[in-house]
Amino acid sequence: MKKQSSFLIVSVIALLACSPTAKSHELYKSDNLIICQISPHVYEHITLLNTQDFGKVACNGIIVADENEAVVFDTPTDGQTSVELINWITRQLNSKITAIIPTHFHVDCLGGLEEFHRRNIPSYAYCQTIALAAKNGLVPPQNGFDSLLELPVGSKKIYAEFIGEGHTQDNIIGYFPTDSVMFGGCLIKEIGAGKGNLEDANAQAWSATVKKLKQKYPPTKIVVPGHGKYGGMELLDYTMTLFAPPN
Protein backbone atom coordinates (compact mmCIF):
# COMPACT_ATOMS: atom_id res chain seq x y z
CA MET A 1 0.00 0.00 0.00
CA LYS A 2 2.82 2.37 0.85
CA LYS A 3 4.41 1.71 -2.55
CA GLN A 4 1.12 2.37 -4.35
CA SER A 5 0.55 5.62 -2.43
CA SER A 6 4.04 6.78 -3.34
CA PHE A 7 3.36 6.06 -7.01
CA LEU A 8 0.12 8.02 -6.95
CA ILE A 9 1.80 10.99 -5.32
CA VAL A 10 4.53 11.08 -7.95
CA SER A 11 1.93 10.68 -10.71
CA VAL A 12 0.10 13.76 -9.41
CA ILE A 13 3.37 15.68 -9.33
CA ALA A 14 4.06 14.63 -12.91
CA LEU A 15 0.60 15.77 -13.99
CA LEU A 16 1.05 19.13 -12.35
CA ALA A 17 4.38 19.48 -14.15
CA CYS A 18 2.46 19.18 -17.39
CA SER A 19 0.05 22.01 -16.67
CA PRO A 20 1.66 25.26 -15.53
CA THR A 21 -0.49 27.37 -17.83
CA ALA A 22 -3.97 27.28 -19.28
CA LYS A 23 -2.41 26.87 -22.74
CA SER A 24 -1.31 23.29 -22.08
CA HIS A 25 -3.71 20.39 -21.82
CA GLU A 26 -3.43 16.69 -21.11
CA LEU A 27 -4.07 14.44 -24.10
CA TYR A 28 -3.11 11.06 -22.70
CA LYS A 29 -2.50 9.48 -19.30
CA SER A 30 -1.69 5.95 -18.19
CA ASP A 31 0.14 4.52 -15.18
CA ASN A 32 3.44 5.01 -17.00
CA LEU A 33 3.01 7.92 -19.41
CA ILE A 34 1.50 11.40 -19.59
CA ILE A 35 1.36 13.47 -22.78
CA CYS A 36 0.37 17.15 -22.92
CA GLN A 37 0.26 19.64 -25.75
CA ILE A 38 2.22 22.78 -24.85
CA SER A 39 2.21 24.69 -28.17
CA PRO A 40 0.70 24.24 -31.64
CA HIS A 41 3.38 21.74 -32.74
CA VAL A 42 5.01 20.60 -29.48
CA TYR A 43 3.96 17.96 -26.94
CA GLU A 44 5.57 17.09 -23.62
CA HIS A 45 5.90 13.43 -22.64
CA ILE A 46 6.47 12.48 -19.00
CA THR A 47 7.51 9.11 -17.60
CA LEU A 48 8.78 7.89 -14.23
CA LEU A 49 12.25 6.67 -13.30
CA ASN A 50 13.04 4.70 -10.14
CA THR A 51 16.24 6.04 -8.56
CA GLN A 52 18.14 5.01 -5.44
CA ASP A 53 18.86 8.54 -4.27
CA PHE A 54 15.72 10.47 -5.29
CA GLY A 55 12.93 7.84 -5.38
CA LYS A 56 10.54 7.99 -8.33
CA VAL A 57 11.39 10.92 -10.57
CA ALA A 58 9.20 12.34 -13.35
CA CYS A 59 11.28 12.67 -16.54
CA ASN A 60 10.37 14.98 -19.41
CA GLY A 61 10.87 14.79 -23.15
CA ILE A 62 9.18 16.50 -26.08
CA ILE A 63 7.61 15.61 -29.41
CA VAL A 64 7.68 18.08 -32.32
CA ALA A 65 5.09 17.29 -34.98
CA ASP A 66 4.22 18.82 -38.36
CA GLU A 67 2.54 17.49 -41.48
CA ASN A 68 2.35 13.87 -40.31
CA GLU A 69 5.98 13.72 -39.22
CA ALA A 70 7.39 13.82 -35.70
CA VAL A 71 10.77 14.16 -34.02
CA VAL A 72 11.15 13.01 -30.41
CA PHE A 73 13.65 14.39 -27.91
CA ASP A 74 14.56 11.79 -25.25
CA THR A 75 13.02 8.35 -24.97
CA PRO A 76 10.88 7.30 -22.04
CA THR A 77 12.87 5.61 -19.30
CA ASP A 78 12.18 2.02 -20.44
CA GLY A 79 11.24 -0.03 -23.47
CA GLN A 80 7.63 -0.75 -22.54
CA THR A 81 6.76 2.92 -22.10
CA SER A 82 8.66 3.79 -25.28
CA VAL A 83 6.39 1.42 -27.21
CA GLU A 84 3.41 3.17 -25.62
CA LEU A 85 4.73 6.57 -26.73
CA ILE A 86 5.55 5.38 -30.24
CA ASN A 87 2.05 3.91 -30.64
CA TRP A 88 0.41 7.13 -29.42
CA ILE A 89 2.38 9.29 -31.85
CA THR A 90 1.69 6.93 -34.74
CA ARG A 91 -2.03 6.50 -34.05
CA GLN A 92 -3.17 9.72 -32.40
CA LEU A 93 -0.95 12.21 -34.22
CA ASN A 94 -1.07 10.09 -37.38
CA SER A 95 2.63 10.84 -37.71
CA LYS A 96 5.73 8.98 -38.79
CA ILE A 97 8.59 9.35 -36.29
CA THR A 98 11.56 10.45 -38.39
CA ALA A 99 14.10 10.84 -35.57
CA ILE A 100 14.74 10.20 -31.88
CA ILE A 101 17.33 12.49 -30.22
CA PRO A 102 18.64 11.61 -26.74
CA THR A 103 19.98 14.76 -25.06
CA HIS A 104 22.63 12.97 -22.98
CA PHE A 105 23.78 9.46 -22.10
CA HIS A 106 21.76 8.84 -18.90
CA VAL A 107 18.97 6.28 -18.87
CA ASP A 108 16.24 8.95 -18.53
CA CYS A 109 17.17 10.08 -22.05
CA LEU A 110 17.82 6.81 -23.89
CA GLY A 111 16.47 4.02 -21.69
CA GLY A 112 13.97 3.01 -24.38
CA LEU A 113 16.20 3.60 -27.41
CA GLU A 114 16.25 -0.04 -28.50
CA GLU A 115 12.49 0.02 -29.16
CA PHE A 116 12.92 2.95 -31.54
CA HIS A 117 15.70 1.10 -33.35
CA ARG A 118 13.53 -2.03 -33.63
CA ARG A 119 11.03 0.06 -35.57
CA ASN A 120 13.72 1.48 -37.87
CA ILE A 121 13.45 4.95 -36.35
CA PRO A 122 16.87 6.59 -36.76
CA SER A 123 18.56 8.04 -33.68
CA TYR A 124 20.82 11.10 -33.55
CA ALA A 125 23.03 12.34 -30.74
CA TYR A 126 26.07 14.42 -29.92
CA CYS A 127 29.20 12.33 -30.63
CA GLN A 128 30.13 12.33 -26.94
CA THR A 129 26.73 10.86 -26.07
CA ILE A 130 27.32 7.92 -28.40
CA ALA A 131 30.75 7.28 -26.87
CA LEU A 132 29.53 7.58 -23.28
CA ALA A 133 26.50 5.35 -23.86
CA ALA A 134 28.71 2.62 -25.29
CA LYS A 135 31.22 3.03 -22.47
CA ASN A 136 28.48 2.61 -19.87
CA GLY A 137 26.91 -0.46 -21.46
CA LEU A 138 23.83 1.36 -22.83
CA VAL A 139 22.37 1.19 -26.33
CA PRO A 140 24.22 3.89 -28.29
CA PRO A 141 22.48 6.23 -30.73
CA GLN A 142 23.25 5.55 -34.38
CA ASN A 143 24.16 8.91 -35.94
CA GLY A 144 26.51 11.44 -34.40
CA PHE A 145 27.00 15.18 -34.82
CA ASP A 146 29.80 17.44 -33.61
CA SER A 147 28.03 20.53 -32.28
CA LEU A 148 24.83 21.38 -34.21
CA LEU A 149 22.20 19.20 -35.84
CA GLU A 150 19.43 20.48 -38.10
CA LEU A 151 16.63 18.14 -39.13
CA PRO A 152 13.35 18.64 -41.01
CA VAL A 153 10.02 17.80 -39.45
CA GLY A 154 7.26 18.26 -41.99
CA SER A 155 7.86 21.68 -43.53
CA LYS A 156 9.60 22.96 -40.37
CA LYS A 157 13.03 22.44 -38.82
CA ILE A 158 14.31 21.42 -35.42
CA TYR A 159 17.76 22.00 -33.98
CA ALA A 160 19.85 20.09 -31.47
CA GLU A 161 22.98 21.75 -30.16
CA PHE A 162 25.83 21.26 -27.74
CA ILE A 163 26.39 24.59 -25.95
CA GLY A 164 28.74 23.42 -23.20
CA GLU A 165 29.06 21.13 -20.20
CA GLY A 166 26.78 21.20 -17.16
CA HIS A 167 24.69 18.26 -15.94
CA THR A 168 27.01 16.06 -18.02
CA GLN A 169 29.85 16.66 -20.45
CA ASP A 170 27.55 15.72 -23.35
CA ASN A 171 24.25 17.49 -22.51
CA ILE A 172 22.59 19.12 -25.53
CA ILE A 173 19.42 21.17 -25.95
CA GLY A 174 16.66 21.03 -28.54
CA TYR A 175 15.07 24.07 -30.16
CA PHE A 176 11.99 24.48 -32.35
CA PRO A 177 11.94 28.07 -33.67
CA THR A 178 8.43 27.96 -35.16
CA ASP A 179 6.87 27.79 -31.68
CA SER A 180 9.88 29.30 -29.83
CA VAL A 181 10.15 26.18 -27.68
CA MET A 182 13.39 24.99 -26.09
CA PHE A 183 13.92 21.56 -24.61
CA GLY A 184 16.63 22.24 -22.06
CA GLY A 185 16.79 18.68 -20.81
CA CYS A 186 18.74 18.11 -17.62
CA LEU A 187 20.93 21.15 -18.30
CA ILE A 188 17.98 23.28 -17.15
CA LYS A 189 16.28 23.13 -13.73
CA GLU A 190 12.68 23.87 -12.87
CA ILE A 191 12.08 26.80 -10.51
CA GLY A 192 12.81 25.75 -6.94
CA ALA A 193 14.73 22.58 -7.86
CA GLY A 194 17.91 21.51 -6.12
CA LYS A 195 21.13 20.65 -7.91
CA GLY A 196 20.13 17.00 -8.34
CA ASN A 197 22.46 14.29 -9.60
CA LEU A 198 25.99 15.69 -9.92
CA GLU A 199 27.78 12.37 -10.48
CA ASP A 200 28.74 13.24 -14.07
CA ALA A 201 28.38 17.03 -13.79
CA ASN A 202 30.72 19.90 -14.47
CA ALA A 203 29.22 22.22 -11.87
CA GLN A 204 31.92 24.84 -12.41
CA ALA A 205 30.99 25.27 -16.08
CA TRP A 206 27.22 24.87 -15.68
CA SER A 207 26.23 28.51 -15.10
CA ALA A 208 28.44 29.80 -17.93
CA THR A 209 26.97 27.22 -20.32
CA VAL A 210 23.41 28.35 -19.56
CA LYS A 211 24.45 31.99 -19.98
CA LYS A 212 25.67 31.18 -23.51
CA LEU A 213 22.40 29.39 -24.17
CA LYS A 214 20.36 32.40 -23.06
CA GLN A 215 22.39 34.73 -25.27
CA LYS A 216 21.97 32.49 -28.32
CA TYR A 217 18.21 31.89 -28.02
CA PRO A 218 16.69 35.10 -26.60
CA PRO A 219 13.29 34.77 -28.39
CA THR A 220 12.45 31.56 -26.49
CA LYS A 221 8.92 31.55 -25.03
CA ILE A 222 8.69 28.05 -23.53
CA VAL A 223 11.52 26.19 -21.79
CA VAL A 224 11.05 22.53 -20.86
CA PRO A 225 13.49 21.17 -18.24
CA GLY A 226 14.50 17.54 -17.94
CA HIS A 227 12.44 17.21 -14.75
CA GLY A 228 9.56 19.24 -13.35
CA LYS A 229 7.43 22.10 -14.60
CA TYR A 230 8.18 23.98 -17.77
CA GLY A 231 8.11 27.77 -17.95
CA GLY A 232 9.91 30.62 -19.71
CA MET A 233 13.40 32.10 -19.70
CA GLU A 234 13.21 32.42 -15.92
CA LEU A 235 14.25 28.76 -15.77
CA LEU A 236 17.56 29.68 -17.37
CA ASP A 237 18.04 32.53 -14.90
CA TYR A 238 17.26 30.22 -11.99
CA THR A 239 19.70 27.58 -13.24
CA MET A 240 22.47 30.16 -13.72
CA THR A 241 21.96 31.40 -10.16
CA LEU A 242 21.81 27.89 -8.72
CA PHE A 243 25.21 27.00 -10.16
CA ALA A 244 26.82 30.44 -10.02
CA PRO A 245 30.41 30.20 -8.72
CA PRO A 246 31.01 31.75 -5.29
CA ASN A 247 32.33 35.31 -5.32
Coordinates of C-alpha atoms in Angstrom, one line a residue:
M1 CA 0.0 0.0 0.0
K2 CA 2.8 2.4 0.9
K3 CA 4.4 1.7 -2.5
Q4 CA 1.1 2.4 -4.3
S5 CA 0.5 5.6 -2.4
S6 CA 4.0 6.8 -3.3
F7 CA 3.4 6.1 -7.0
L8 CA 0.1 8.0 -6.9
I9 CA 1.8 11.0 -5.3
V10 CA 4.5 11.1 -8.0
S11 CA 1.9 10.7 -10.7
V12 CA 0.1 13.8 -9.4
I13 CA 3.4 15.7 -9.3
A14 CA 4.1 14.6 -12.9
L15 CA 0.6 15.8 -14.0
L16 CA 1.0 19.1 -12.3
A17 CA 4.4 19.5 -14.1
C18 CA 2.5 19.2 -17.4
S19 CA 0.0 22.0 -16.7
P20 CA 1.7 25.3 -15.5
T21 CA -0.5 27.4 -17.8
A22 CA -4.0 27.3 -19.3
K23 CA -2.4 26.9 -22.7
S24 CA -1.3 23.3 -22.1
H25 CA -3.7 20.4 -21.8
E26 CA -3.4 16.7 -21.1
L27 CA -4.1 14.4 -24.1
Y28 CA -3.1 11.1 -22.7
K29 CA -2.5 9.5 -19.3
S30 CA -1.7 5.9 -18.2
D31 CA 0.1 4.5 -15.2
N32 CA 3.4 5.0 -17.0
L33 CA 3.0 7.9 -19.4
I34 CA 1.5 11.4 -19.6
I35 CA 1.4 13.5 -22.8
C36 CA 0.4 17.1 -22.9
Q37 CA 0.3 19.6 -25.8
I38 CA 2.2 22.8 -24.8
S39 CA 2.2 24.7 -28.2
P40 CA 0.7 24.2 -31.6
H41 CA 3.4 21.7 -32.7
V42 CA 5.0 20.6 -29.5
Y43 CA 4.0 18.0 -26.9
E44 CA 5.6 17.1 -23.6
H45 CA 5.9 13.4 -22.6
I46 CA 6.5 12.5 -19.0
T47 CA 7.5 9.1 -17.6
L48 CA 8.8 7.9 -14.2
L49 CA 12.2 6.7 -13.3
N50 CA 13.0 4.7 -10.1
T51 CA 16.2 6.0 -8.6
Q52 CA 18.1 5.0 -5.4
D53 CA 18.9 8.5 -4.3
F54 CA 15.7 10.5 -5.3
G55 CA 12.9 7.8 -5.4
K56 CA 10.5 8.0 -8.3
V57 CA 11.4 10.9 -10.6
A58 CA 9.2 12.3 -13.3
C59 CA 11.3 12.7 -16.5
N60 CA 10.4 15.0 -19.4
G61 CA 10.9 14.8 -23.2
I62 CA 9.2 16.5 -26.1
I63 CA 7.6 15.6 -29.4
V64 CA 7.7 18.1 -32.3
A65 CA 5.1 17.3 -35.0
D66 CA 4.2 18.8 -38.4
E67 CA 2.5 17.5 -41.5
N68 CA 2.4 13.9 -40.3
E69 CA 6.0 13.7 -39.2
A70 CA 7.4 13.8 -35.7
V71 CA 10.8 14.2 -34.0
V72 CA 11.1 13.0 -30.4
F73 CA 13.7 14.4 -27.9
D74 CA 14.6 11.8 -25.3
T75 CA 13.0 8.4 -25.0
P76 CA 10.9 7.3 -22.0
T77 CA 12.9 5.6 -19.3
D78 CA 12.2 2.0 -20.4
G79 CA 11.2 0.0 -23.5
Q80 CA 7.6 -0.7 -22.5
T81 CA 6.8 2.9 -22.1
S82 CA 8.7 3.8 -25.3
V83 CA 6.4 1.4 -27.2
E84 CA 3.4 3.2 -25.6
L85 CA 4.7 6.6 -26.7
I86 CA 5.5 5.4 -30.2
N87 CA 2.1 3.9 -30.6
W88 CA 0.4 7.1 -29.4
I89 CA 2.4 9.3 -31.9
T90 CA 1.7 6.9 -34.7
R91 CA -2.0 6.5 -34.1
Q92 CA -3.2 9.7 -32.4
L93 CA -0.9 12.2 -34.2
N94 CA -1.1 10.1 -37.4
S95 CA 2.6 10.8 -37.7
K96 CA 5.7 9.0 -38.8
I97 CA 8.6 9.4 -36.3
T98 CA 11.6 10.5 -38.4
A99 CA 14.1 10.8 -35.6
I100 CA 14.7 10.2 -31.9
I101 CA 17.3 12.5 -30.2
P102 CA 18.6 11.6 -26.7
T103 CA 20.0 14.8 -25.1
H104 CA 22.6 13.0 -23.0
F105 CA 23.8 9.5 -22.1
H106 CA 21.8 8.8 -18.9
V107 CA 19.0 6.3 -18.9
D108 CA 16.2 8.9 -18.5
C109 CA 17.2 10.1 -22.1
L110 CA 17.8 6.8 -23.9
G111 CA 16.5 4.0 -21.7
G112 CA 14.0 3.0 -24.4
L113 CA 16.2 3.6 -27.4
E114 CA 16.3 0.0 -28.5
E115 CA 12.5 0.0 -29.2
F116 CA 12.9 2.9 -31.5
H117 CA 15.7 1.1 -33.4
R118 CA 13.5 -2.0 -33.6
R119 CA 11.0 0.1 -35.6
N120 CA 13.7 1.5 -37.9
I121 CA 13.5 4.9 -36.3
P122 CA 16.9 6.6 -36.8
S123 CA 18.6 8.0 -33.7
Y124 CA 20.8 11.1 -33.6
A125 CA 23.0 12.3 -30.7
Y126 CA 26.1 14.4 -29.9
C127 CA 29.2 12.3 -30.6
Q128 CA 30.1 12.3 -26.9
T129 CA 26.7 10.9 -26.1
I130 CA 27.3 7.9 -28.4
A131 CA 30.7 7.3 -26.9
L132 CA 29.5 7.6 -23.3
A133 CA 26.5 5.4 -23.9
A134 CA 28.7 2.6 -25.3
K135 CA 31.2 3.0 -22.5
N136 CA 28.5 2.6 -19.9
G137 CA 26.9 -0.5 -21.5
L138 CA 23.8 1.4 -22.8
V139 CA 22.4 1.2 -26.3
P140 CA 24.2 3.9 -28.3
P141 CA 22.5 6.2 -30.7
Q142 CA 23.2 5.6 -34.4
N143 CA 24.2 8.9 -35.9
G144 CA 26.5 11.4 -34.4
F145 CA 27.0 15.2 -34.8
D146 CA 29.8 17.4 -33.6
S147 CA 28.0 20.5 -32.3
L148 CA 24.8 21.4 -34.2
L149 CA 22.2 19.2 -35.8
E150 CA 19.4 20.5 -38.1
L151 CA 16.6 18.1 -39.1
P152 CA 13.4 18.6 -41.0
V153 CA 10.0 17.8 -39.4
G154 CA 7.3 18.3 -42.0
S155 CA 7.9 21.7 -43.5
K156 CA 9.6 23.0 -40.4
K157 CA 13.0 22.4 -38.8
I158 CA 14.3 21.4 -35.4
Y159 CA 17.8 22.0 -34.0
A160 CA 19.9 20.1 -31.5
E161 CA 23.0 21.8 -30.2
F162 CA 25.8 21.3 -27.7
I163 CA 26.4 24.6 -26.0
G164 CA 28.7 23.4 -23.2
E165 CA 29.1 21.1 -20.2
G166 CA 26.8 21.2 -17.2
H167 CA 24.7 18.3 -15.9
T168 CA 27.0 16.1 -18.0
Q169 CA 29.8 16.7 -20.4
D170 CA 27.6 15.7 -23.3
N171 CA 24.3 17.5 -22.5
I172 CA 22.6 19.1 -25.5
I173 CA 19.4 21.2 -25.9
G174 CA 16.7 21.0 -28.5
Y175 CA 15.1 24.1 -30.2
F176 CA 12.0 24.5 -32.4
P177 CA 11.9 28.1 -33.7
T178 CA 8.4 28.0 -35.2
D179 CA 6.9 27.8 -31.7
S180 CA 9.9 29.3 -29.8
V181 CA 10.2 26.2 -27.7
M182 CA 13.4 25.0 -26.1
F183 CA 13.9 21.6 -24.6
G184 CA 16.6 22.2 -22.1
G185 CA 16.8 18.7 -20.8
C186 CA 18.7 18.1 -17.6
L187 CA 20.9 21.1 -18.3
I188 CA 18.0 23.3 -17.2
K189 CA 16.3 23.1 -13.7
E190 CA 12.7 23.9 -12.9
I191 CA 12.1 26.8 -10.5
G192 CA 12.8 25.7 -6.9
A193 CA 14.7 22.6 -7.9
G194 CA 17.9 21.5 -6.1
K195 CA 21.1 20.6 -7.9
G196 CA 20.1 17.0 -8.3
N197 CA 22.5 14.3 -9.6
L198 CA 26.0 15.7 -9.9
E199 CA 27.8 12.4 -10.5
D200 CA 28.7 13.2 -14.1
A201 CA 28.4 17.0 -13.8
N202 CA 30.7 19.9 -14.5
A203 CA 29.2 22.2 -11.9
Q204 CA 31.9 24.8 -12.4
A205 CA 31.0 25.3 -16.1
W206 CA 27.2 24.9 -15.7
S207 CA 26.2 28.5 -15.1
A208 CA 28.4 29.8 -17.9
T209 CA 27.0 27.2 -20.3
V210 CA 23.4 28.3 -19.6
K211 CA 24.4 32.0 -20.0
K212 CA 25.7 31.2 -23.5
L213 CA 22.4 29.4 -24.2
K214 CA 20.4 32.4 -23.1
Q215 CA 22.4 34.7 -25.3
K216 CA 22.0 32.5 -28.3
Y217 CA 18.2 31.9 -28.0
P218 CA 16.7 35.1 -26.6
P219 CA 13.3 34.8 -28.4
T220 CA 12.5 31.6 -26.5
K221 CA 8.9 31.6 -25.0
I222 CA 8.7 28.1 -23.5
V223 CA 11.5 26.2 -21.8
V224 CA 11.0 22.5 -20.9
P225 CA 13.5 21.2 -18.2
G226 CA 14.5 17.5 -17.9
H227 CA 12.4 17.2 -14.8
G228 CA 9.6 19.2 -13.4
K229 CA 7.4 22.1 -14.6
Y230 CA 8.2 24.0 -17.8
G231 CA 8.1 27.8 -18.0
G232 CA 9.9 30.6 -19.7
M233 CA 13.4 32.1 -19.7
E234 CA 13.2 32.4 -15.9
L235 CA 14.2 28.8 -15.8
L236 CA 17.6 29.7 -17.4
D237 CA 18.0 32.5 -14.9
Y238 CA 17.3 30.2 -12.0
T239 CA 19.7 27.6 -13.2
M240 CA 22.5 30.2 -13.7
T241 CA 22.0 31.4 -10.2
L242 CA 21.8 27.9 -8.7
F243 CA 25.2 27.0 -10.2
A244 CA 26.8 30.4 -10.0
P245 CA 30.4 30.2 -8.7
P246 CA 31.0 31.8 -5.3
N247 CA 32.3 35.3 -5.3

